[in-house]
CSV table of C-alpha atoms and ligand atoms in Angstrom, one decimal:
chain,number,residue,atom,x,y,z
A,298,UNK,CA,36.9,-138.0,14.2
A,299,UNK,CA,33.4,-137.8,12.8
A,300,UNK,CA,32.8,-136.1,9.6
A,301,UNK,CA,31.8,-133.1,9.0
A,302,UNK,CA,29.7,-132.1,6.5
A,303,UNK,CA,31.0,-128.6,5.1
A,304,UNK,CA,28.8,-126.2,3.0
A,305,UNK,CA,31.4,-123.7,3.5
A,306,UNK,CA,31.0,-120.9,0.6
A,307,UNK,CA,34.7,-120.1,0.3
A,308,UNK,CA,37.6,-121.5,1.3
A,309,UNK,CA,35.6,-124.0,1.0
A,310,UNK,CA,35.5,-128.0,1.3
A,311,UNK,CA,38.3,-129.7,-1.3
A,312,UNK,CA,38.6,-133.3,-1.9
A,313,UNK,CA,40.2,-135.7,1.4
A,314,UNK,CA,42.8,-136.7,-0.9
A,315,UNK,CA,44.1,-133.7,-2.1
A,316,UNK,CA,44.3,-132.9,1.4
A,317,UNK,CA,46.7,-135.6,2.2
A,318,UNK,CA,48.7,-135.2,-1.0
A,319,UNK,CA,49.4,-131.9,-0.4
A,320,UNK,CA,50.0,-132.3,3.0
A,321,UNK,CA,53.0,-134.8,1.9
A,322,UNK,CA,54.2,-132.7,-0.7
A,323,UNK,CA,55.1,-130.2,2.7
A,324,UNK,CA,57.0,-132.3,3.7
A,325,UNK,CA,59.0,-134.6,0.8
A,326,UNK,CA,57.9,-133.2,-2.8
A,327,UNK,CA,58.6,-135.8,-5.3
A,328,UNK,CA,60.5,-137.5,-3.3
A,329,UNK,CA,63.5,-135.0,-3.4
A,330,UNK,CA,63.4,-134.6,0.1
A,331,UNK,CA,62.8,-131.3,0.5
A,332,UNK,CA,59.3,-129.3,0.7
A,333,UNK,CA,57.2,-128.7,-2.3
A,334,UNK,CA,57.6,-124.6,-0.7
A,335,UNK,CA,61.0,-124.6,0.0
A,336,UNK,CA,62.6,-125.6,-3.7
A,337,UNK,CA,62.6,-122.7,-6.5
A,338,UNK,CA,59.6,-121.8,-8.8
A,339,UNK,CA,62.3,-122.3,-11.4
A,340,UNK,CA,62.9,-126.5,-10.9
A,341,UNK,CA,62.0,-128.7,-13.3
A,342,UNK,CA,60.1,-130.0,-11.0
A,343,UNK,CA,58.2,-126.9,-10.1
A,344,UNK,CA,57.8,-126.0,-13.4
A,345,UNK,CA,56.2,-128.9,-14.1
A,346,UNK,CA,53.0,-128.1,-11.7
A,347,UNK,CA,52.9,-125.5,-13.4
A,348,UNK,CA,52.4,-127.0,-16.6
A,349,UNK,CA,50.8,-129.4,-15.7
A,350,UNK,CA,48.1,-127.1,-14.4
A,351,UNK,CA,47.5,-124.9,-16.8
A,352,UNK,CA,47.0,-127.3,-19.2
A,353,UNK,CA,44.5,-129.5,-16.9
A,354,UNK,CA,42.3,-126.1,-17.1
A,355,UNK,CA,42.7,-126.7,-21.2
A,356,UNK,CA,41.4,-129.8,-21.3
A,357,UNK,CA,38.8,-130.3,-18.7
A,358,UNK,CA,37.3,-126.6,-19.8
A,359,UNK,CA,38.2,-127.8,-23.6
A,360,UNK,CA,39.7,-124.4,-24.6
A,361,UNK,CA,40.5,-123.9,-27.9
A,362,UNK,CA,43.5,-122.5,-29.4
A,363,UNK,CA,44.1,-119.2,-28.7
A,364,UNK,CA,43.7,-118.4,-25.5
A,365,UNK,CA,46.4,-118.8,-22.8
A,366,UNK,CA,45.9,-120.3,-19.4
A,367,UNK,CA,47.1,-118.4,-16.3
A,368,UNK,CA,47.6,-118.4,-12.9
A,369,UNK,CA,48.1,-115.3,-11.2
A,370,UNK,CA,47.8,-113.6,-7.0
A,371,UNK,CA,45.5,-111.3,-6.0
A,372,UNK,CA,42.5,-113.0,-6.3
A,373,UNK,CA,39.3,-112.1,-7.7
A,374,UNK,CA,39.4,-109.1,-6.5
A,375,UNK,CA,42.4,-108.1,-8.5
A,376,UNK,CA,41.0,-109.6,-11.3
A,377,UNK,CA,38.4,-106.8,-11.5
A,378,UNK,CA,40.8,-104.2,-12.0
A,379,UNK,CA,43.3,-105.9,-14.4
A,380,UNK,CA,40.1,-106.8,-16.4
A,381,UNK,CA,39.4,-103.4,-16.9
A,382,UNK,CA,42.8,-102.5,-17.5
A,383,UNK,CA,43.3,-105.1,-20.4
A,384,UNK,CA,40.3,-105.0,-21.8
A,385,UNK,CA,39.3,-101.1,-22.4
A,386,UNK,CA,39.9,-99.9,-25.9
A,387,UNK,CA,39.2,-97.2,-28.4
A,388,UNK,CA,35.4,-96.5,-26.7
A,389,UNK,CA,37.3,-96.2,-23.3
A,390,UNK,CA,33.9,-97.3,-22.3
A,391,UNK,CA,32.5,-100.6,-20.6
A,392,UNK,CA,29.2,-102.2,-20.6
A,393,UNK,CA,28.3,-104.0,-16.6
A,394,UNK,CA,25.4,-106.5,-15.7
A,395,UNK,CA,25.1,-105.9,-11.6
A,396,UNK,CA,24.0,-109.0,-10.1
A,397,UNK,CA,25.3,-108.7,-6.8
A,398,UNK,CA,28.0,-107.5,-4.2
A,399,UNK,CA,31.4,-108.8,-6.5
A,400,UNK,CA,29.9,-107.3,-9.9
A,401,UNK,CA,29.7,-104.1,-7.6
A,402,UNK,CA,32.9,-104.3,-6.6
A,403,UNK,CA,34.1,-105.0,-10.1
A,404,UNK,CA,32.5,-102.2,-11.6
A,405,UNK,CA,33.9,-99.8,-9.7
A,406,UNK,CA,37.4,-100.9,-10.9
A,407,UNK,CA,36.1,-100.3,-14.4
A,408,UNK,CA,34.8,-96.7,-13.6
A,409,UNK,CA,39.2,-96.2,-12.5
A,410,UNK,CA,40.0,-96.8,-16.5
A,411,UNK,CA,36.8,-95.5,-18.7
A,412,UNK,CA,33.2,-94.9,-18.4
A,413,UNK,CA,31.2,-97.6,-17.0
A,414,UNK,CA,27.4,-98.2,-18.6
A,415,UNK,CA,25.6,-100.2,-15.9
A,416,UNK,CA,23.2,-101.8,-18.4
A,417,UNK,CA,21.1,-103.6,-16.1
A,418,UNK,CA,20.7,-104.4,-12.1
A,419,UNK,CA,19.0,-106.3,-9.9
A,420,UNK,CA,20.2,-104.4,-6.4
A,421,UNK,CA,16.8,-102.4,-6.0
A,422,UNK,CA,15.0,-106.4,-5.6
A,423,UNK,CA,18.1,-107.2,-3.1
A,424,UNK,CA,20.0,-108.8,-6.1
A,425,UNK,CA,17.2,-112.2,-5.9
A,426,UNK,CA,16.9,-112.1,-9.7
A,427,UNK,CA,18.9,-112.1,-12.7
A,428,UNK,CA,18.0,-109.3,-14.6
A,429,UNK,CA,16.7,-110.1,-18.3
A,430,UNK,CA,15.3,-107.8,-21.4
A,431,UNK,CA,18.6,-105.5,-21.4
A,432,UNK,CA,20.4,-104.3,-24.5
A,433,UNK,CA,23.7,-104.4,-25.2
A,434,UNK,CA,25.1,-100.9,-26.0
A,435,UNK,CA,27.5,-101.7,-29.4
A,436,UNK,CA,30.2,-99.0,-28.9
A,437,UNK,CA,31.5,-100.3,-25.4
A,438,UNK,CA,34.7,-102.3,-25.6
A,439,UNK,CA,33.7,-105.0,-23.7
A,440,UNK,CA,30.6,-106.8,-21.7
A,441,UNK,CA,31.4,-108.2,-17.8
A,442,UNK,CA,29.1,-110.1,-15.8
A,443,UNK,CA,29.4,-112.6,-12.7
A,444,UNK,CA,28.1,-116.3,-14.0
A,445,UNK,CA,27.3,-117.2,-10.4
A,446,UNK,CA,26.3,-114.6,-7.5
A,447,UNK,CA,27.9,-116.6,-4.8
A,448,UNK,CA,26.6,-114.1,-1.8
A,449,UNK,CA,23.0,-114.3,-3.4
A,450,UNK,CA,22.4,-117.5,-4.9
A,451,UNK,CA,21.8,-116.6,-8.5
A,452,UNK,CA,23.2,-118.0,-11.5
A,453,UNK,CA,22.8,-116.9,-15.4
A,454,UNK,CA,21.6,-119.9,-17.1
A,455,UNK,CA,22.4,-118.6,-20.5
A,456,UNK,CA,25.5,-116.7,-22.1
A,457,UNK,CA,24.6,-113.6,-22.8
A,458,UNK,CA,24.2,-112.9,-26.1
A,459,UNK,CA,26.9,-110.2,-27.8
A,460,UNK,CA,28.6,-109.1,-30.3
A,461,UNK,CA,31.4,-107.3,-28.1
A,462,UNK,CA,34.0,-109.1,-25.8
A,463,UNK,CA,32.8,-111.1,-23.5
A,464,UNK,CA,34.3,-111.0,-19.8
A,465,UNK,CA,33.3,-113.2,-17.3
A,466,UNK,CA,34.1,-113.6,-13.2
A,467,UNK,CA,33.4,-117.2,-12.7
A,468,UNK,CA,34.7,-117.7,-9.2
A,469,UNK,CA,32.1,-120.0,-7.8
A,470,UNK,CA,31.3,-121.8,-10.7
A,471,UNK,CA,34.5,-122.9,-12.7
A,472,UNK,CA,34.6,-126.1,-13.3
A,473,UNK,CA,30.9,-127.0,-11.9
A,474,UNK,CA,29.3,-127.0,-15.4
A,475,UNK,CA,30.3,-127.2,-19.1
A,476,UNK,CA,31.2,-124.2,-20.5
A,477,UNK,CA,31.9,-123.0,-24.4
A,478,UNK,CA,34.7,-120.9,-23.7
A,479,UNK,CA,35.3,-119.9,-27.2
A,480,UNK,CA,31.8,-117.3,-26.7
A,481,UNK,CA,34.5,-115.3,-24.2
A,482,UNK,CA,37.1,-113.2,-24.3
A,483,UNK,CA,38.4,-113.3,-21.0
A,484,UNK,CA,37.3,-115.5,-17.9
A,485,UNK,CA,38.9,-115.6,-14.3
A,486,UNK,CA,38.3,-117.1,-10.9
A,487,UNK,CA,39.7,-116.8,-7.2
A,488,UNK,CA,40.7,-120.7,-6.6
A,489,UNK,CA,39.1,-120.8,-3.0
A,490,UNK,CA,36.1,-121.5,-4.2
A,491,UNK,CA,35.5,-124.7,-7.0
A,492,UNK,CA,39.2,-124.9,-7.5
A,493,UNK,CA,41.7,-124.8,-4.7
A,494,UNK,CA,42.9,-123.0,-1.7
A,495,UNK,CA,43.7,-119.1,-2.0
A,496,UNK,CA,46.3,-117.6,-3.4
A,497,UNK,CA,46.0,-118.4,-6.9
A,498,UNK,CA,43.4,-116.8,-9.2
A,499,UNK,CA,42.9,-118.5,-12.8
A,500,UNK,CA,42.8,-116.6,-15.8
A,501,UNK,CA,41.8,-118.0,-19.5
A,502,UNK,CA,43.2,-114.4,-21.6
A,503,UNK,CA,42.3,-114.8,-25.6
A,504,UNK,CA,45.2,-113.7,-26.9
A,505,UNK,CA,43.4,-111.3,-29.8
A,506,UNK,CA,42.7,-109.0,-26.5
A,507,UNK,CA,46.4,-108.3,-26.8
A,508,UNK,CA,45.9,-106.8,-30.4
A,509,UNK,CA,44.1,-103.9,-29.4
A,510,UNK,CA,45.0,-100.0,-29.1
A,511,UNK,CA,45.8,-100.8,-25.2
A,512,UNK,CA,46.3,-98.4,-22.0
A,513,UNK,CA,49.3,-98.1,-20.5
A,514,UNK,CA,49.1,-100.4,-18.0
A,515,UNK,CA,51.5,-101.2,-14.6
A,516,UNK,CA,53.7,-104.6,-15.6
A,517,UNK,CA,51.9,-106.7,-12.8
A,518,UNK,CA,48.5,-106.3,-14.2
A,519,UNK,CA,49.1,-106.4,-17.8
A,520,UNK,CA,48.5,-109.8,-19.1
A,521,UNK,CA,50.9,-109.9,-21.6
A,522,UNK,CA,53.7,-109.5,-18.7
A,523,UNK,CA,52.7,-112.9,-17.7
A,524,UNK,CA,51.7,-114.5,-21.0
A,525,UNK,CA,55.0,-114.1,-22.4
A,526,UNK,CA,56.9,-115.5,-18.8
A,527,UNK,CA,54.3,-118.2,-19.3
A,528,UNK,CA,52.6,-117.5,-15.7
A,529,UNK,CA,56.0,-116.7,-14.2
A,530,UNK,CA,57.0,-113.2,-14.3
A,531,UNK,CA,57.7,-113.4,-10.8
A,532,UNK,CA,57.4,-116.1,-8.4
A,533,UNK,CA,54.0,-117.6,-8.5
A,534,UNK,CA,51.8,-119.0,-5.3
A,535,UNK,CA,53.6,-122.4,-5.4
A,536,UNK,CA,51.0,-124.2,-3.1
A,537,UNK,CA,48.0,-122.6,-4.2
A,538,UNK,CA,48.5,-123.5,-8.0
A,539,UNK,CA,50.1,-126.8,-6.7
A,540,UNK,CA,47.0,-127.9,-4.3
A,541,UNK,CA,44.9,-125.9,-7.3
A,542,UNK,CA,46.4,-128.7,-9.7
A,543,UNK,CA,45.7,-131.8,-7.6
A,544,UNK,CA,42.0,-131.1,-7.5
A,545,UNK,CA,41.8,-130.6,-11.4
A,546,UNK,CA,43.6,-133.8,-11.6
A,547,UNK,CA,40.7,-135.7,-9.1
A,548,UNK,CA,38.2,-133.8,-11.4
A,549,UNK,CA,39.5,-135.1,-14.3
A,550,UNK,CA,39.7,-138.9,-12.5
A,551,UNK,CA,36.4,-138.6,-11.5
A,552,UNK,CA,35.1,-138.3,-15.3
A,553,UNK,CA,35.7,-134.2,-15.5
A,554,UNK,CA,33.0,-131.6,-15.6
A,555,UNK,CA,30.4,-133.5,-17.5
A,556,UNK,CA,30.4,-136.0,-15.0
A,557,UNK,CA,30.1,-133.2,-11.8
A,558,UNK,CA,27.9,-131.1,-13.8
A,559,UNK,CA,25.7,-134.0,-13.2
A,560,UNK,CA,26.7,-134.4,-9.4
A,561,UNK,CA,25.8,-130.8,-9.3
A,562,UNK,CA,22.5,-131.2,-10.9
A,563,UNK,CA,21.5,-133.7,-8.8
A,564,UNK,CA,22.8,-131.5,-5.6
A,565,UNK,CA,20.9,-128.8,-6.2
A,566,UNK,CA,17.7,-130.4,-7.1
A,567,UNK,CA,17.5,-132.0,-3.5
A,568,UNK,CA,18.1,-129.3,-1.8
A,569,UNK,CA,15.7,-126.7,-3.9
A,570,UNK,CA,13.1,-129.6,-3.4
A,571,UNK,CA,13.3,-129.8,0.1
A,572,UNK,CA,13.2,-126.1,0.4
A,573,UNK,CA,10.1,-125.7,-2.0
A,574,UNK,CA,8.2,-128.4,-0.2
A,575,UNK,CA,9.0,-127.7,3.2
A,576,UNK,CA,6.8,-124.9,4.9
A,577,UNK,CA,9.3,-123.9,7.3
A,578,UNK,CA,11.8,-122.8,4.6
A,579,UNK,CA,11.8,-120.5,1.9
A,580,UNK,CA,14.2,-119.7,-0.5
A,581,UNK,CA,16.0,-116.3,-1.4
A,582,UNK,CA,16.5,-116.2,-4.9
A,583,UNK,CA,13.7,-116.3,-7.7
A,584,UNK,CA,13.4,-119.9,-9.0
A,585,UNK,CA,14.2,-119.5,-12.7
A,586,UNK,CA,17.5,-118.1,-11.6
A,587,UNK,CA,18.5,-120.5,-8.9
A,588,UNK,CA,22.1,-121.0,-8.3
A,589,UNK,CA,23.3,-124.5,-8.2
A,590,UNK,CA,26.1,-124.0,-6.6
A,591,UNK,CA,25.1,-121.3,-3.6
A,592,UNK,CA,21.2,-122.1,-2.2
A,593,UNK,CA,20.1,-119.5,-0.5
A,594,UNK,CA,17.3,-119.7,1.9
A,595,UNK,CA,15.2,-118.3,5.2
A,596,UNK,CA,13.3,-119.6,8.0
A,597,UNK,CA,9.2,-118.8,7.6
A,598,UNK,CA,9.4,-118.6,11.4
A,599,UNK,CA,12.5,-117.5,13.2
A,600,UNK,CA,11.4,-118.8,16.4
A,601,UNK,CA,12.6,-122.2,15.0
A,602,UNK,CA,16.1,-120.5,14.4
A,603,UNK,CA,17.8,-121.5,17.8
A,604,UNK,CA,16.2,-125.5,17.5
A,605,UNK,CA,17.6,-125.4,14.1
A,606,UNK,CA,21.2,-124.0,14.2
A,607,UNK,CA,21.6,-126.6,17.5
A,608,UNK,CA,20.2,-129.7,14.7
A,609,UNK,CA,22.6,-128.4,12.6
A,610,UNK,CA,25.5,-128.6,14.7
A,611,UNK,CA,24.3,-131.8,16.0
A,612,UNK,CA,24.6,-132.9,12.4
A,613,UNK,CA,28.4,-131.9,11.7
A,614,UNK,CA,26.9,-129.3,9.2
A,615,UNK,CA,29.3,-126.8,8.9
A,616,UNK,CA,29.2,-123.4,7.4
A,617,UNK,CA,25.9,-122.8,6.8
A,618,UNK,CA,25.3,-119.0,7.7
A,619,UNK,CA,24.5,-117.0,4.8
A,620,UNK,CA,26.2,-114.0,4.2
A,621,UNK,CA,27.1,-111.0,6.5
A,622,UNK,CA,24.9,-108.8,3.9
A,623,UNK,CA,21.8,-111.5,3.4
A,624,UNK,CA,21.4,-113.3,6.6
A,625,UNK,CA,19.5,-116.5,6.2
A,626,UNK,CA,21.3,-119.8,5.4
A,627,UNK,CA,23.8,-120.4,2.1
A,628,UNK,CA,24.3,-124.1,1.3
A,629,UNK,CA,27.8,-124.3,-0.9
A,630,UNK,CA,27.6,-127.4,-2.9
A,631,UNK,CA,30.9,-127.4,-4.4
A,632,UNK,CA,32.3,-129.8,-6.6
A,633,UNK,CA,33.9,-131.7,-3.6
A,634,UNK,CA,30.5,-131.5,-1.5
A,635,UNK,CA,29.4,-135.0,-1.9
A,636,UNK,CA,25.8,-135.5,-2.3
A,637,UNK,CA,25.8,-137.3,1.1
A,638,UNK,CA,26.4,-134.4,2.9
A,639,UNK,CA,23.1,-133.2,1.2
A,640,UNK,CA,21.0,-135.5,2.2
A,641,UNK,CA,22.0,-135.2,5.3
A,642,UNK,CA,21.2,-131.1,5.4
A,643,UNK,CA,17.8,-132.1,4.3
A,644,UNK,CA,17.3,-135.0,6.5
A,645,UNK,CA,17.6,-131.9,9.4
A,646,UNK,CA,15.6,-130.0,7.3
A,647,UNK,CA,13.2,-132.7,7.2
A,648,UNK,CA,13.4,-133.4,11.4
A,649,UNK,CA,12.9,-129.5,11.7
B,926,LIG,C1,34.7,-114.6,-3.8
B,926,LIG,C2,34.4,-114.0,-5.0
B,926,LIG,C3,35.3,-112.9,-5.5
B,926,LIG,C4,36.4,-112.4,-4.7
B,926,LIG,O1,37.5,-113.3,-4.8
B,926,LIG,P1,38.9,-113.0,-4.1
B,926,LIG,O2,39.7,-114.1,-4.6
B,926,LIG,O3,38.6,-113.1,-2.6
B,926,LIG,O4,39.3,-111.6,-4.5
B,926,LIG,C5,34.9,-112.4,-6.7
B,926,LIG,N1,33.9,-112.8,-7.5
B,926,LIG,C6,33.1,-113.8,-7.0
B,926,LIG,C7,32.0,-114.3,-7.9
B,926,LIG,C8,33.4,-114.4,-5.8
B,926,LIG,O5,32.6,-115.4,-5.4
């Protein structure tokens, strides 16, 4: 079987290994003979992934004390509402940065529980830029924005600077860069993107959030439901946190997210330089705010598009359509994307 090189933006590519490993564990889980999704959340042995998970997220993200580690269903998408939920207050107001289709989405949750202060967008430019200059309004209860645009190809490059909460959706970029955790008060991700299959959505809760005047809130989406069952309130995606946790463990192998920020780096610097130099490319989003984990990117002349798409193909790139709302071509580099597979997208860039 030849190998294919997949930019895929989500599910997207996870490590060969973890494939295999997980693909035992179907069948004979620790050796007990029976499948890793047939034995009860409840095992010592189950519980153990668990664990073991959330406390890989602890120390590869270095999180400080006082915050606990989740891992919850519903994705993302959830996420956006339970956010809201947990994190309104006395102001019953929230303060959004729209940089894209998910901070869309999530903002409209927000408008279900209190009033919603858009404080800056980018949709009127097509969401290419992060916006900059905006203030942050001091009586909202809390600040959300999306690190990484992963429809767009845009990234902040700096924390935003606040004296409210902090909230962040880090979906596609978890794990792909060093982060100071202890600037937020809430952080989640779907797995399927940097992290593992779907199913599973990580949350990192600080537990002072708990402390204020709080909504009422339905059990499943209050945070301290599952803070106090330690992330098992109810039974939990066993394969998704248990495929989630084999990849943090190949992370941390593989020198842990210092060592991949670097990867990254050196990922997205190809690929950018390739489409800068390169006539018959041009990228989507504005430089400064380039994402390193989503390139986005057109063809100056579509004529080429047919010749290219068949190169492409010819190449074992997979996934490489950009969004349904963008058009254009989205490179994924994931942590698991090796920088091989790169090279080899701009090597067809190159032939083009
Ligand atoms: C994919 C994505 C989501 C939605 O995730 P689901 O797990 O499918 O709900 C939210 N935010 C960002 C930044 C994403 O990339």
């Amino acid at each position: 079987m030849s190998k294919v090189h997949n930019f895929s933006a989500g599910p997207c590519i996870l490590p060969q290994e973890v494939f295999k490993e997980a693909s035992e564990a179907i069948l004979n889980f620790n050796n007990l003979n029976l499948s890793l999704i047939e034995i009860s959340h409840r095992s010592k042995d189950f519980v153990a992934v668990m664990e073991e998970a959330r406390s890989l997220v602890k120390e590869l993200l270095n999180v400080p004390d006082g915050y606990t580690v989740l891992f919850l269903q519903g994705g993302a998408s959830l996420g956006f509402l339970m956010t809201a939920y947990n994190m309104i207050g006395d102001h019953k107001k929230s303060a959004y940065i729209n940089t894209g289709t998910w901070s869309s989405k999530a903002l409209k949750e927000a408008a279900l529980v209190g009033e919603v202060d858009v404080i800056a967008s980018s949709k009127e430019d097509g969401f290419n830029h992060i916006p900059k200059g905006y203030t942050i309004p001091t009586d909202a209860d809390y600040l959300h924005y999306t690190t990484n645009n992963t429809i767009f190809g845009t990234q902040f490059k700096e924390i935003p600077n606040t004296s409210i909460p902090l909230v962040a959706d880090m979906s596609s970029d978890i794990f792909s860069q060093q982060i100071d955790v202890s600037k937020f008060d809430l952080i989640y991700a779907g797995a399927q993107k940097n992290m593992g299959p779907a199913g599973t959505t990580v949350f990192i809760v600080k537990d002072e959030i708990l402390k204020r005047n709080r909504v009422d809130i339905p059990t499943m989406l209050d945070f301290e439901t599952h803070i106090k069952k330690d992330s098992m309130f109810n039974t939990p995606p066993v394969f998704a946190v248990y495929v989630s946790m084999l990849n943090l463990r190949w992370l941390k192998k593989n020198g842990g997210v210092e060592a991949i920020e670097k990867v990254n780096n050196e990922k997205a610097a190809l690929l950018y330089a390739e489409i800068d130099n390169n006539p018959k490319f041009k990228g989507y989003a504005a430089v400064e705010d380039r994402s390193n984990m989503n390139a986005t990117f057109n063809l100056t002349d579509e004529s080429l598009k047919e010749k290219f798409e068949s190169m492409l193909k010819e190449a074992n790139i997979n996934g490489l359509n950009g969004h349904r709302s963008v058009g254009g071509y989205r490179a994924s580099m994931y942590n698991a994307l090796p920088l091989e597979s790169v090279q080899v997208l701009v090597d067809v860039m190159k032939a083009l």
